[in-house]
Amino acid sequence: MEIKTFTVADLKAALELEDFWLAQTLPITKHRALSYSRNPRAEENDPVLLVAYQEKRVIGYLGILPDNIFVNDNIYKLGWLTSWWVDPSYATAGVGAILLFTALNEYNQYVGVSGSSREARKALDASQKFMALKPLQGLDIRLRLKITRIILRKFPAMRIFRGIFKIIEALLDEIVNLRSFFWQRKTNRSQQLSFEYIATIDEETDRFIKRYNQLDLTRKEKSDLSWIMNNPWVLSAPLKDSASKKYYFSSRADRFLYLGVKVFQHQNEMIGFFLLKVRDDRMGVVYSYFESRHAASVTAAIFHHALIMDVATLSLFDGQLISGISELGCPCWSVKRRSRGFSLSKAFADVPLSNYRLHGGDGDLAFY
Amino acid sequence: MALQTKIAQILFGVIDELNELRPTHEHLKKDLETPLSGDSGRLDSAGLINLIVVTEQKLAAELGRPIVLTDDRTLSQVDQVFHTLGTLADYIHLRLNEDNDE
């Protein structure tokens, strides 16, 4: 078995190599490789991908996302572990262990993990090298039932009744629309607001963000957010392409987009900025910035967008936005509590991390 | 007690600890021939990681000398080092002797 470490520079070179992309199993997709290579927080010689080969065949890989953590006046460089995969037929070959320990060694033991599968969690716990941060508490707000998809997924044989389900779904949607109409009239908040959509962070937004990101653990700035918005790991595409069939992690969705939304009141007073991620029927707020007194207005703006963009579920992981949802009495079918776990390696044990803010998109979560 | 025997006993202690976390039918034998990783290996990624970490801890506690089993040198020969409990014992013995020579 051979472990190859790809730095940013190596990955840029691999993008030009035809053979790399002809492999039976891909350790990364082209658009993800492009994204890694454009990460503004990565240096050219930062390791970003570890690949395990057995006789030139890919039998495992682990991606690493270089990032910075800001605590007081100190900046700590770390790598977020992402897309950790081992070929099941090599499950007892020690591939996962080698990948994990190599990643820790490459980053001088300064590594983080955001979210993880059960298997990955088990391996990380076994290493005794990680400590959990206080998890982000969030909500999944069910706005539309989308019953046709749910029923057909569970009972494919019911396809013949698809038309009936669609009619019921349309009726249920009308109930949502009616409730939303009355809610918007009652709250009147989103009508007093105006918006500006951006595909990349502009100077005004950059200045605005800097006023509110000083307690953020990863303190994202203009270049970081613009990079996320313009370098997705998942592409909107109707069908699985050849690359996505050879790559274990998701790389396409029917609908995937980022939308930066600037929120104004009284025409020109900017009161908030949020970055939305829409994947199929789910909308998430990956980063949000606003003053506490405007939390309800920003929440109303987000909710308004979720309704207009016809998503089934809105996910929020910001305490003030969650409070805003209850304060505004937003109409929905159901609300489910969720949490997102973050772990940092014990190299951070002496760093005071308790008073820092995490966003729903921190680690690699903005990309999925 | 010879160092080789001491290392084997420490590794059997590691196996005891690992077995506590495994269902009975997956218990590892306290035998130097017990396969660890590879085709006939009994440890998945989490199992091997656990073995490495517990072995490092027990070696440090019982020999008073830390041995790092997650360095690049060890990781580059995982197949050989962790093939069986015996190959791991031999490798630890080798590393301890190297440390003595330095």
GROMACS .gro file of C-alpha atoms in nm:
model
  470
    1MET     CA    1   0.000   0.000   0.000
    2GLU     CA    2   0.123   0.349  -0.082
    3ILE     CA    3  -0.005   0.676   0.060
    4LYS     CA    4   0.030   0.977  -0.166
    5THR     CA    5  -0.005   1.323  -0.021
    6PHE     CA    6  -0.141   1.583  -0.263
    7THR     CA    7  -0.063   1.942  -0.179
    8VAL     CA    8  -0.252   2.230  -0.336
    9ALA     CA    9   0.022   2.249  -0.603
   10ASP     CA   10   0.000   1.872  -0.666
   11LEU     CA   11  -0.375   1.895  -0.704
   12LYS     CA   12  -0.343   2.178  -0.955
   13ALA     CA   13  -0.103   1.957  -1.151
   14ALA     CA   14  -0.340   1.658  -1.122
   15LEU     CA   15  -0.618   1.867  -1.276
   16GLU     CA   16  -0.412   1.873  -1.594
   17LEU     CA   17  -0.331   1.501  -1.590
   18GLU     CA   18  -0.569   1.296  -1.802
   19ASP     CA   19  -0.472   0.963  -1.640
   20PHE     CA   20  -0.565   1.087  -1.292
   21TRP     CA   21  -0.930   1.119  -1.396
   22LEU     CA   22  -0.945   0.785  -1.575
   23ALA     CA   23  -0.907   0.587  -1.252
   24GLN     CA   24  -1.179   0.337  -1.165
   25THR     CA   25  -1.231   0.512  -0.830
   26LEU     CA   26  -1.181   0.887  -0.805
   27PRO     CA   27  -1.043   1.031  -0.481
   28ILE     CA   28  -1.191   1.370  -0.569
   29THR     CA   29  -1.403   1.531  -0.840
   30LYS     CA   30  -1.267   1.799  -1.071
   31HIS     CA   31  -1.484   2.076  -0.932
   32ARG     CA   32  -1.393   1.981  -0.575
   33ALA     CA   33  -1.024   1.975  -0.673
   34LEU     CA   34  -1.064   2.321  -0.824
   35SER     CA   35  -1.230   2.439  -0.506
   36TYR     CA   36  -0.948   2.296  -0.288
   37SER     CA   37  -0.688   2.458  -0.509
   38ARG     CA   38  -0.856   2.800  -0.479
   39ASN     CA   39  -0.903   2.796  -0.102
   40PRO     CA   40  -0.778   3.141   0.007
   41ARG     CA   41  -0.663   2.998   0.340
   42ALA     CA   42  -0.449   2.726   0.179
   43GLU     CA   43  -0.081   2.762   0.088
   44GLU     CA   44   0.059   2.594  -0.220
   45ASN     CA   45   0.239   2.332  -0.009
   46ASP     CA   46  -0.052   2.254   0.225
   47PRO     CA   47  -0.160   1.889   0.203
   48VAL     CA   48  -0.525   1.878   0.096
   49LEU     CA   49  -0.577   1.519  -0.016
   50LEU     CA   50  -0.434   1.188   0.102
   51VAL     CA   51  -0.487   0.890  -0.126
   52ALA     CA   52  -0.415   0.526  -0.047
   53TYR     CA   53  -0.318   0.317  -0.348
   54GLN     CA   54  -0.283  -0.059  -0.378
   55GLU     CA   55  -0.114  -0.148  -0.705
   56LYS     CA   56  -0.219   0.189  -0.853
   57ARG     CA   57  -0.581   0.132  -0.748
   58VAL     CA   58  -0.745   0.386  -0.514
   59ILE     CA   59  -0.844   0.203  -0.194
   60GLY     CA   60  -0.898   0.501   0.035
   61TYR     CA   61  -0.876   0.877   0.063
   62LEU     CA   62  -0.912   1.165   0.302
   63GLY     CA   63  -0.961   1.530   0.209
   64ILE     CA   64  -0.829   1.811   0.426
   65LEU     CA   65  -0.957   2.166   0.422
   66PRO     CA   66  -0.697   2.416   0.548
   67ASP     CA   67  -0.850   2.689   0.761
   68ASN     CA   68  -0.764   2.934   1.038
   69ILE     CA   69  -0.910   2.959   1.385
   70PHE     CA   70  -0.904   3.295   1.559
   71VAL     CA   71  -0.888   3.310   1.936
   72ASN     CA   72  -0.815   3.641   2.104
   73ASP     CA   73  -0.522   3.778   1.906
   74ASN     CA   74  -0.392   3.438   1.800
   75ILE     CA   75  -0.441   3.264   1.470
   76TYR     CA   76  -0.415   2.885   1.458
   77LYS     CA   77  -0.385   2.700   1.133
   78LEU     CA   78  -0.570   2.370   1.112
   79GLY     CA   79  -0.703   2.123   0.859
   80TRP     CA   80  -1.068   2.015   0.866
   81LEU     CA   81  -1.098   1.647   0.778
   82THR     CA   82  -1.348   1.582   0.504
   83SER     CA   83  -1.454   1.298   0.272
   84TRP     CA   84  -1.287   1.007   0.453
   85TRP     CA   85  -1.343   0.687   0.260
   86VAL     CA   86  -1.197   0.336   0.263
   87ASP     CA   87  -1.278   0.066   0.009
   88PRO     CA   88  -1.486  -0.188   0.209
   89SER     CA   89  -1.279  -0.475   0.068
   90TYR     CA   90  -0.977  -0.320   0.244
   91ALA     CA   91  -1.159  -0.256   0.571
   92THR     CA   92  -0.903  -0.450   0.776
   93ALA     CA   93  -0.594  -0.325   0.595
   94GLY     CA   94  -0.538  -0.030   0.826
   95VAL     CA   95  -0.607   0.223   0.550
   96GLY     CA   96  -0.836   0.443   0.760
   97ALA     CA   97  -0.586   0.452   1.045
   98ILE     CA   98  -0.296   0.547   0.817
   99LEU     CA   99  -0.500   0.825   0.655
  100LEU     CA  100  -0.608   0.970   0.990
  101PHE     CA  101  -0.264   0.964   1.153
  102THR     CA  102  -0.097   1.096   0.837
  103ALA     CA  103  -0.341   1.390   0.834
  104LEU     CA  104  -0.266   1.462   1.200
  105ASN     CA  105   0.109   1.447   1.132
  106GLU     CA  106   0.084   1.669   0.823
  107TYR     CA  107  -0.092   1.940   1.028
  108ASN     CA  108   0.128   1.905   1.340
  109GLN     CA  109  -0.175   1.751   1.519
  110TYR     CA  110  -0.392   2.062   1.456
  111VAL     CA  111  -0.699   1.911   1.295
  112GLY     CA  112  -1.078   1.958   1.315
  113VAL     CA  113  -1.387   1.763   1.221
  114SER     CA  114  -1.732   1.904   1.147
  115GLY     CA  115  -2.011   1.649   1.141
  116SER     CA  116  -1.917   1.290   1.061
  117SER     CA  117  -2.063   0.952   0.977
  118ARG     CA  118  -2.110   0.694   1.252
  119GLU     CA  119  -1.809   0.493   1.129
  120ALA     CA  120  -1.587   0.802   1.116
  121ARG     CA  121  -1.703   0.907   1.463
  122LYS     CA  122  -1.614   0.564   1.597
  123ALA     CA  123  -1.264   0.584   1.450
  124LEU     CA  124  -1.211   0.941   1.572
  125ASP     CA  125  -1.324   0.848   1.923
  126ALA     CA  126  -1.093   0.546   1.918
  127SER     CA  127  -0.796   0.773   1.844
  128GLN     CA  128  -0.854   0.966   2.171
  129LYS     CA  129  -0.703   1.263   1.990
  130PHE     CA  130  -1.017   1.478   1.961
  131MET     CA  131  -1.228   1.684   2.196
  132ALA     CA  132  -1.584   1.784   2.118
  133LEU     CA  133  -1.682   2.150   2.104
  134LYS     CA  134  -2.022   2.255   2.228
  135PRO     CA  135  -2.250   2.137   1.945
  136LEU     CA  136  -2.445   2.387   1.738
  137GLN     CA  137  -2.813   2.355   1.821
  138GLY     CA  138  -3.047   2.409   1.533
  139LEU     CA  139  -3.391   2.359   1.388
  140ASP     CA  140  -3.526   2.191   1.079
  141ILE     CA  141  -3.844   2.379   0.993
  142ARG     CA  142  -4.077   2.185   0.768
  143LEU     CA  143  -4.248   2.432   0.536
  144ARG     CA  144  -4.387   2.204   0.269
  145LEU     CA  145  -4.473   1.837   0.297
  146LYS     CA  146  -4.372   1.721  -0.054
  147ILE     CA  147  -4.574   1.407   0.013
  148THR     CA  148  -4.543   1.263  -0.339
  149ARG     CA  149  -4.168   1.223  -0.308
  150ILE     CA  150  -4.186   1.087   0.049
  151ILE     CA  151  -4.454   0.829  -0.035
  152LEU     CA  152  -4.296   0.713  -0.360
  153ARG     CA  153  -3.957   0.679  -0.197
  154LYS     CA  154  -4.105   0.450   0.069
  155PHE     CA  155  -4.357   0.272  -0.153
  156PRO     CA  156  -4.241   0.283  -0.517
  157ALA     CA  157  -4.530   0.058  -0.619
  158MET     CA  158  -4.772   0.346  -0.544
  159ARG     CA  159  -4.640   0.526  -0.853
  160ILE     CA  160  -4.973   0.465  -1.026
  161PHE     CA  161  -5.138   0.702  -0.775
  162ARG     CA  162  -4.880   0.974  -0.842
  163GLY     CA  163  -5.143   1.205  -0.993
  164ILE     CA  164  -5.363   1.184  -0.684
  165PHE     CA  165  -5.067   1.254  -0.455
  166LYS     CA  166  -4.975   1.554  -0.668
  167ILE     CA  167  -5.326   1.697  -0.634
  168ILE     CA  168  -5.316   1.649  -0.256
  169GLU     CA  169  -4.972   1.808  -0.249
  170ALA     CA  170  -5.096   2.108  -0.448
  171LEU     CA  171  -5.385   2.150  -0.201
  172LEU     CA  172  -5.146   2.130   0.093
  173ASP     CA  173  -4.920   2.384  -0.076
  174GLU     CA  174  -5.218   2.617  -0.109
  175ILE     CA  175  -5.275   2.589   0.266
  176VAL     CA  176  -4.909   2.685   0.316
  177ASN     CA  177  -4.944   2.974   0.075
  178LEU     CA  178  -5.256   3.098   0.252
  179ARG     CA  179  -5.102   3.072   0.597
  180SER     CA  180  -4.787   3.245   0.467
  181PHE     CA  181  -4.995   3.522   0.308
  182PHE     CA  182  -5.170   3.599   0.636
  183TRP     CA  183  -4.844   3.565   0.829
  184GLN     CA  184  -4.671   3.816   0.603
  185ARG     CA  185  -4.961   4.059   0.632
  186LYS     CA  186  -4.961   4.022   1.009
  187THR     CA  187  -4.588   4.059   1.064
  188ASN     CA  188  -4.537   4.310   0.785
  189ARG     CA  189  -4.165   4.285   0.853
  190SER     CA  190  -4.038   4.148   0.527
  191GLN     CA  191  -4.247   4.407   0.338
  192GLN     CA  192  -4.053   4.685   0.509
  193LEU     CA  193  -3.726   4.533   0.395
  194SER     CA  194  -3.544   4.543   0.067
  195PHE     CA  195  -3.277   4.305  -0.060
  196GLU     CA  196  -2.972   4.297  -0.277
  197TYR     CA  197  -2.847   3.966  -0.411
  198ILE     CA  198  -2.478   3.907  -0.457
  199ALA     CA  199  -2.281   3.622  -0.613
  200THR     CA  200  -1.956   3.738  -0.457
  201ILE     CA  201  -1.885   3.950  -0.150
  202ASP     CA  202  -1.863   4.321  -0.228
  203GLU     CA  203  -1.686   4.593  -0.029
  204GLU     CA  204  -1.998   4.708   0.154
  205THR     CA  205  -2.075   4.354   0.269
  206ASP     CA  206  -1.713   4.297   0.365
  207ARG     CA  207  -1.718   4.606   0.589
  208PHE     CA  208  -2.051   4.497   0.735
  209ILE     CA  209  -1.930   4.141   0.810
  210LYS     CA  210  -1.617   4.271   0.983
  211ARG     CA  211  -1.839   4.451   1.234
  212TYR     CA  212  -1.998   4.122   1.343
  213ASN     CA  213  -1.741   3.846   1.291
  214GLN     CA  214  -1.492   3.933   1.564
  215LEU     CA  215  -1.612   3.654   1.794
  216ASP     CA  216  -1.642   3.398   1.514
  217LEU     CA  217  -1.410   3.102   1.555
  218THR     CA  218  -1.319   3.092   1.186
  219ARG     CA  219  -1.381   3.465   1.121
  220LYS     CA  220  -1.473   3.439   0.753
  221GLU     CA  221  -1.394   3.738   0.535
  222LYS     CA  222  -1.463   3.856   0.182
  223SER     CA  223  -1.225   3.613   0.009
  224ASP     CA  224  -1.343   3.314   0.213
  225LEU     CA  225  -1.714   3.363   0.154
  226SER     CA  226  -1.666   3.450  -0.213
  227TRP     CA  227  -1.462   3.131  -0.250
  228ILE     CA  228  -1.741   2.921  -0.097
  229MET     CA  229  -2.007   3.087  -0.315
  230ASN     CA  230  -1.816   3.035  -0.636
  231ASN     CA  231  -1.653   2.697  -0.579
  232PRO     CA  232  -1.921   2.446  -0.484
  233TRP     CA  233  -1.844   2.079  -0.423
  234VAL     CA  234  -2.192   1.984  -0.540
  235LEU     CA  235  -2.315   2.089  -0.884
  236SER     CA  236  -2.671   2.131  -1.007
  237ALA     CA  237  -2.713   1.862  -1.270
  238PRO     CA  238  -3.003   1.649  -1.392
  239LEU     CA  239  -2.820   1.314  -1.399
  240LYS     CA  240  -2.519   1.143  -1.244
  241ASP     CA  241  -2.218   1.199  -1.467
  242SER     CA  242  -1.929   0.954  -1.505
  243ALA     CA  243  -1.726   1.128  -1.233
  244SER     CA  244  -2.004   1.118  -0.976
  245LYS     CA  245  -2.041   0.744  -1.036
  246LYS     CA  246  -1.673   0.696  -0.952
  247TYR     CA  247  -1.671   0.919  -0.644
  248TYR     CA  248  -1.817   0.801  -0.314
  249PHE     CA  249  -1.937   1.139  -0.182
  250SER     CA  250  -2.213   1.347  -0.331
  251SER     CA  251  -2.108   1.571  -0.615
  252ARG     CA  252  -2.438   1.660  -0.780
  253ALA     CA  253  -2.793   1.753  -0.684
  254ASP     CA  254  -3.101   1.843  -0.886
  255ARG     CA  255  -3.069   2.192  -0.745
  256PHE     CA  256  -2.767   2.338  -0.567
  257LEU     CA  257  -2.692   2.706  -0.527
  258TYR     CA  258  -2.556   2.969  -0.294
  259LEU     CA  259  -2.719   3.306  -0.262
  260GLY     CA  260  -2.577   3.603  -0.076
  261VAL     CA  261  -2.854   3.829   0.051
  262LYS     CA  262  -2.801   4.182   0.180
  263VAL     CA  263  -3.091   4.308   0.387
  264PHE     CA  264  -3.182   4.677   0.401
  265GLN     CA  265  -3.444   4.870   0.588
  266HIS     CA  266  -3.559   5.226   0.521
  267GLN     CA  267  -3.427   5.177   0.166
  268ASN     CA  268  -3.055   5.210   0.233
  269GLU     CA  269  -2.966   5.104   0.587
  270MET     CA  270  -2.797   4.765   0.570
  271ILE     CA  271  -2.910   4.560   0.869
  272GLY     CA  272  -2.798   4.212   0.779
  273PHE     CA  273  -2.627   3.973   0.547
  274PHE     CA  274  -2.685   3.600   0.513
  275LEU     CA  275  -2.550   3.335   0.285
  276LEU     CA  276  -2.807   3.079   0.182
  277LYS     CA  277  -2.735   2.734   0.052
  278VAL     CA  278  -3.016   2.560  -0.134
  279ARG     CA  279  -2.981   2.190  -0.206
  280ASP     CA  280  -3.285   2.031  -0.368
  281ASP     CA  281  -3.573   2.094  -0.126
  282ARG     CA  282  -3.359   2.208   0.164
  283MET     CA  283  -3.239   2.558   0.245
  284GLY     CA  284  -2.973   2.628   0.504
  285VAL     CA  285  -2.824   2.950   0.634
  286VAL     CA  286  -2.451   2.883   0.629
  287TYR     CA  287  -2.335   3.225   0.748
  288SER     CA  288  -2.531   3.520   0.889
  289TYR     CA  289  -2.434   3.857   1.027
  290PHE     CA  290  -2.659   4.114   1.192
  291GLU     CA  291  -2.708   4.316   1.506
  292SER     CA  292  -2.922   4.153   1.777
  293ARG     CA  293  -3.195   4.417   1.751
  294HIS     CA  294  -3.246   4.323   1.385
  295ALA     CA  295  -3.262   3.947   1.447
  296ALA     CA  296  -3.639   3.928   1.394
  297SER     CA  297  -3.624   4.125   1.069
  298VAL     CA  298  -3.339   3.910   0.935
  299THR     CA  299  -3.528   3.596   1.037
  300ALA     CA  300  -3.836   3.723   0.855
  301ALA     CA  301  -3.623   3.787   0.548
  302ILE     CA  302  -3.480   3.434   0.555
  303PHE     CA  303  -3.823   3.282   0.609
  304HIS     CA  304  -3.965   3.487   0.325
  305HIS     CA  305  -3.692   3.354   0.094
  306ALA     CA  306  -3.757   2.995   0.202
  307LEU     CA  307  -4.125   3.035   0.110
  308ILE     CA  308  -4.058   3.206  -0.222
  309MET     CA  309  -3.788   2.956  -0.320
  310ASP     CA  310  -4.031   2.671  -0.256
  311VAL     CA  311  -3.809   2.465  -0.029
  312ALA     CA  312  -3.954   2.192   0.192
  313THR     CA  313  -3.718   2.244   0.485
  314LEU     CA  314  -3.536   2.542   0.629
  315SER     CA  315  -3.239   2.464   0.855
  316LEU     CA  316  -3.115   2.722   1.103
  317PHE     CA  317  -2.818   2.696   1.338
  318ASP     CA  318  -2.805   3.045   1.482
  319GLY     CA  319  -2.953   3.104   1.826
  320GLN     CA  320  -3.090   3.448   1.744
  321LEU     CA  321  -3.251   3.332   1.421
  322ILE     CA  322  -3.409   3.038   1.605
  323SER     CA  323  -3.551   3.277   1.866
  324GLY     CA  324  -3.675   3.494   1.581
  325ILE     CA  325  -3.871   3.202   1.435
  326SER     CA  326  -4.067   3.153   1.758
  327GLU     CA  327  -4.107   3.527   1.812
  328LEU     CA  328  -4.254   3.576   1.466
  329GLY     CA  329  -4.478   3.268   1.484
  330CYS     CA  330  -4.371   3.155   1.137
  331PRO     CA  331  -4.620   2.912   0.982
  332CYS     CA  332  -4.486   2.560   0.929
  333TRP     CA  333  -4.592   2.195   0.943
  334SER     CA  334  -4.338   2.083   1.199
  335VAL     CA  335  -4.016   2.181   1.372
  336LYS     CA  336  -3.743   1.932   1.457
  337ARG     CA  337  -3.442   1.997   1.676
  338ARG     CA  338  -3.103   1.917   1.525
  339SER     CA  339  -2.747   1.954   1.633
  340ARG     CA  340  -2.416   1.971   1.451
  341GLY     CA  341  -2.108   1.841   1.620
  342PHE     CA  342  -1.762   1.991   1.587
  343SER     CA  343  -1.443   1.838   1.723
  344LEU     CA  344  -1.092   1.973   1.741
  345SER     CA  345  -0.779   1.772   1.808
  346LYS     CA  346  -0.637   1.785   2.158
  347ALA     CA  347  -0.354   2.005   2.034
  348PHE     CA  348  -0.612   2.281   2.095
  349ALA     CA  349  -0.668   2.171   2.455
  350ASP     CA  350  -0.507   2.483   2.603
  351VAL     CA  351  -0.684   2.725   2.369
  352PRO     CA  352  -0.985   2.899   2.533
  353LEU     CA  353  -1.260   2.809   2.286
  354SER     CA  354  -1.578   2.840   2.490
  355ASN     CA  355  -1.683   3.194   2.401
  356TYR     CA  356  -1.656   3.173   2.027
  357ARG     CA  357  -1.930   3.158   1.770
  358LEU     CA  358  -1.964   2.878   1.519
  359HIS     CA  359  -2.173   2.912   1.205
  360GLY     CA  360  -2.381   2.645   1.032
  361GLY     CA  361  -2.130   2.643   0.746
  362ASP     CA  362  -1.810   2.611   0.947
  363GLY     CA  363  -1.570   2.325   0.889
  364ASP     CA  364  -1.677   2.169   0.561
  365LEU     CA  365  -2.051   2.205   0.628
  366ALA     CA  366  -2.103   2.497   0.390
  367PHE     CA  367  -2.023   2.265   0.102
  368TYR     CA  368  -2.274   1.980   0.155
  369MET     CA  369   1.207  -1.070   3.267
  370ALA     CA  370   1.332  -1.052   2.908
  371LEU     CA  371   1.220  -0.744   2.720
  372GLN     CA  372   1.055  -0.952   2.446
  373THR     CA  373   0.841  -1.133   2.707
  374LYS     CA  374   0.754  -0.806   2.878
  375ILE     CA  375   0.641  -0.657   2.546
  376ALA     CA  376   0.424  -0.962   2.474
  377GLN     CA  377   0.260  -0.931   2.816
  378ILE     CA  378   0.191  -0.563   2.757
  379LEU     CA  379   0.033  -0.646   2.422
  380PHE     CA  380  -0.183  -0.917   2.582
  381GLY     CA  381  -0.300  -0.648   2.823
  382VAL     CA  382  -0.385  -0.431   2.522
  383ILE     CA  383  -0.586  -0.721   2.376
  384ASP     CA  384  -0.775  -0.758   2.705
  385GLU     CA  385  -0.868  -0.390   2.687
  386LEU     CA  386  -0.974  -0.411   2.323
  387ASN     CA  387  -1.181  -0.724   2.388
  388GLU     CA  388  -1.382  -0.538   2.649
  389LEU     CA  389  -1.519  -0.325   2.366
  390ARG     CA  390  -1.582  -0.614   2.126
  391PRO     CA  391  -1.861  -0.871   2.120
  392THR     CA  392  -1.754  -1.213   2.249
  393HIS     CA  393  -1.748  -1.377   1.906
  394GLU     CA  394  -1.507  -1.108   1.785
  395HIS     CA  395  -1.261  -1.138   2.074
  396LEU     CA  396  -0.896  -1.145   1.975
  397LYS     CA  397  -0.678  -1.430   2.098
  398LYS     CA  398  -0.387  -1.350   2.329
  399ASP     CA  399  -0.144  -1.520   2.094
  400LEU     CA  400   0.147  -1.374   1.901
  401GLU     CA  401   0.011  -1.537   1.585
  402THR     CA  402  -0.317  -1.343   1.610
  403PRO     CA  403  -0.365  -1.153   1.284
  404LEU     CA  404  -0.435  -0.783   1.329
  405SER     CA  405  -0.451  -0.607   0.991
  406GLY     CA  406  -0.434  -0.734   0.635
  407ASP     CA  407  -0.636  -0.998   0.452
  408SER     CA  408  -0.684  -1.220   0.755
  409GLY     CA  409  -0.688  -0.926   0.998
  410ARG     CA  410  -0.961  -0.886   1.255
  411LEU     CA  411  -0.942  -0.510   1.310
  412ASP     CA  412  -1.127  -0.245   1.115
  413SER     CA  413  -1.004   0.117   1.106
  414ALA     CA  414  -1.147   0.204   1.447
  415GLY     CA  415  -1.013  -0.121   1.593
  416LEU     CA  416  -0.661  -0.063   1.463
  417ILE     CA  417  -0.664   0.300   1.576
  418ASN     CA  418  -0.772   0.183   1.921
  419LEU     CA  419  -0.498  -0.081   1.928
  420ILE     CA  420  -0.232   0.175   1.836
  421VAL     CA  421  -0.345   0.429   2.096
  422VAL     CA  422  -0.383   0.178   2.380
  423THR     CA  423  -0.047   0.017   2.294
  424GLU     CA  424   0.129   0.355   2.307
  425GLN     CA  425  -0.034   0.430   2.644
  426LYS     CA  426   0.051   0.092   2.799
  427LEU     CA  427   0.410   0.096   2.675
  428ALA     CA  428   0.461   0.441   2.825
  429ALA     CA  429   0.299   0.340   3.153
  430GLU     CA  430   0.468   0.003   3.196
  431LEU     CA  431   0.810   0.066   3.043
  432GLY     CA  432   0.830   0.432   3.132
  433ARG     CA  433   0.940   0.506   2.775
  434PRO     CA  434   0.712   0.653   2.515
  435ILE     CA  435   0.706   0.480   2.176
  436VAL     CA  436   0.524   0.661   1.896
  437LEU     CA  437   0.344   0.423   1.663
  438THR     CA  438   0.179   0.695   1.456
  439ASP     CA  439   0.494   0.847   1.308
  440ASP     CA  440   0.558   0.841   0.935
  441ARG     CA  441   0.810   0.560   0.968
  442THR     CA  442   0.554   0.326   1.128
  443LEU     CA  443   0.268   0.437   0.903
  444SER     CA  444   0.476   0.362   0.594
  445GLN     CA  445   0.499  -0.005   0.697
  446VAL     CA  446   0.162  -0.067   0.862
  447ASP     CA  447   0.114  -0.389   0.661
  448GLN     CA  448   0.427  -0.542   0.812
  449VAL     CA  449   0.421  -0.391   1.161
  450PHE     CA  450   0.057  -0.470   1.237
  451HIS     CA  451   0.036  -0.799   1.048
  452THR     CA  452   0.015  -1.003   1.370
  453LEU     CA  453   0.061  -0.940   1.739
  454GLY     CA  454   0.406  -1.097   1.702
  455THR     CA  455   0.520  -0.862   1.426
  456LEU     CA  456   0.405  -0.570   1.639
  457ALA     CA  457   0.601  -0.707   1.937
  458ASP     CA  458   0.912  -0.743   1.717
  459TYR     CA  459   0.875  -0.387   1.590
  460ILE     CA  460   0.837  -0.243   1.941
  461HIS     CA  461   1.143  -0.443   2.048
  462LEU     CA  462   1.338  -0.303   1.754
  463ARG     CA  463   1.235   0.055   1.835
  464LEU     CA  464   1.326   0.018   2.201
  465ASN     CA  465   1.668  -0.122   2.110
  466GLU     CA  466   1.725   0.164   1.867
  467ASP     CA  467   1.642   0.411   2.144
  468ASN     CA  468   1.893   0.233   2.371
  469ASP     CA  469   2.162   0.263   2.105
  470GLU     CA  470   2.110   0.638   2.060
   0.00000   0.00000   0.00000
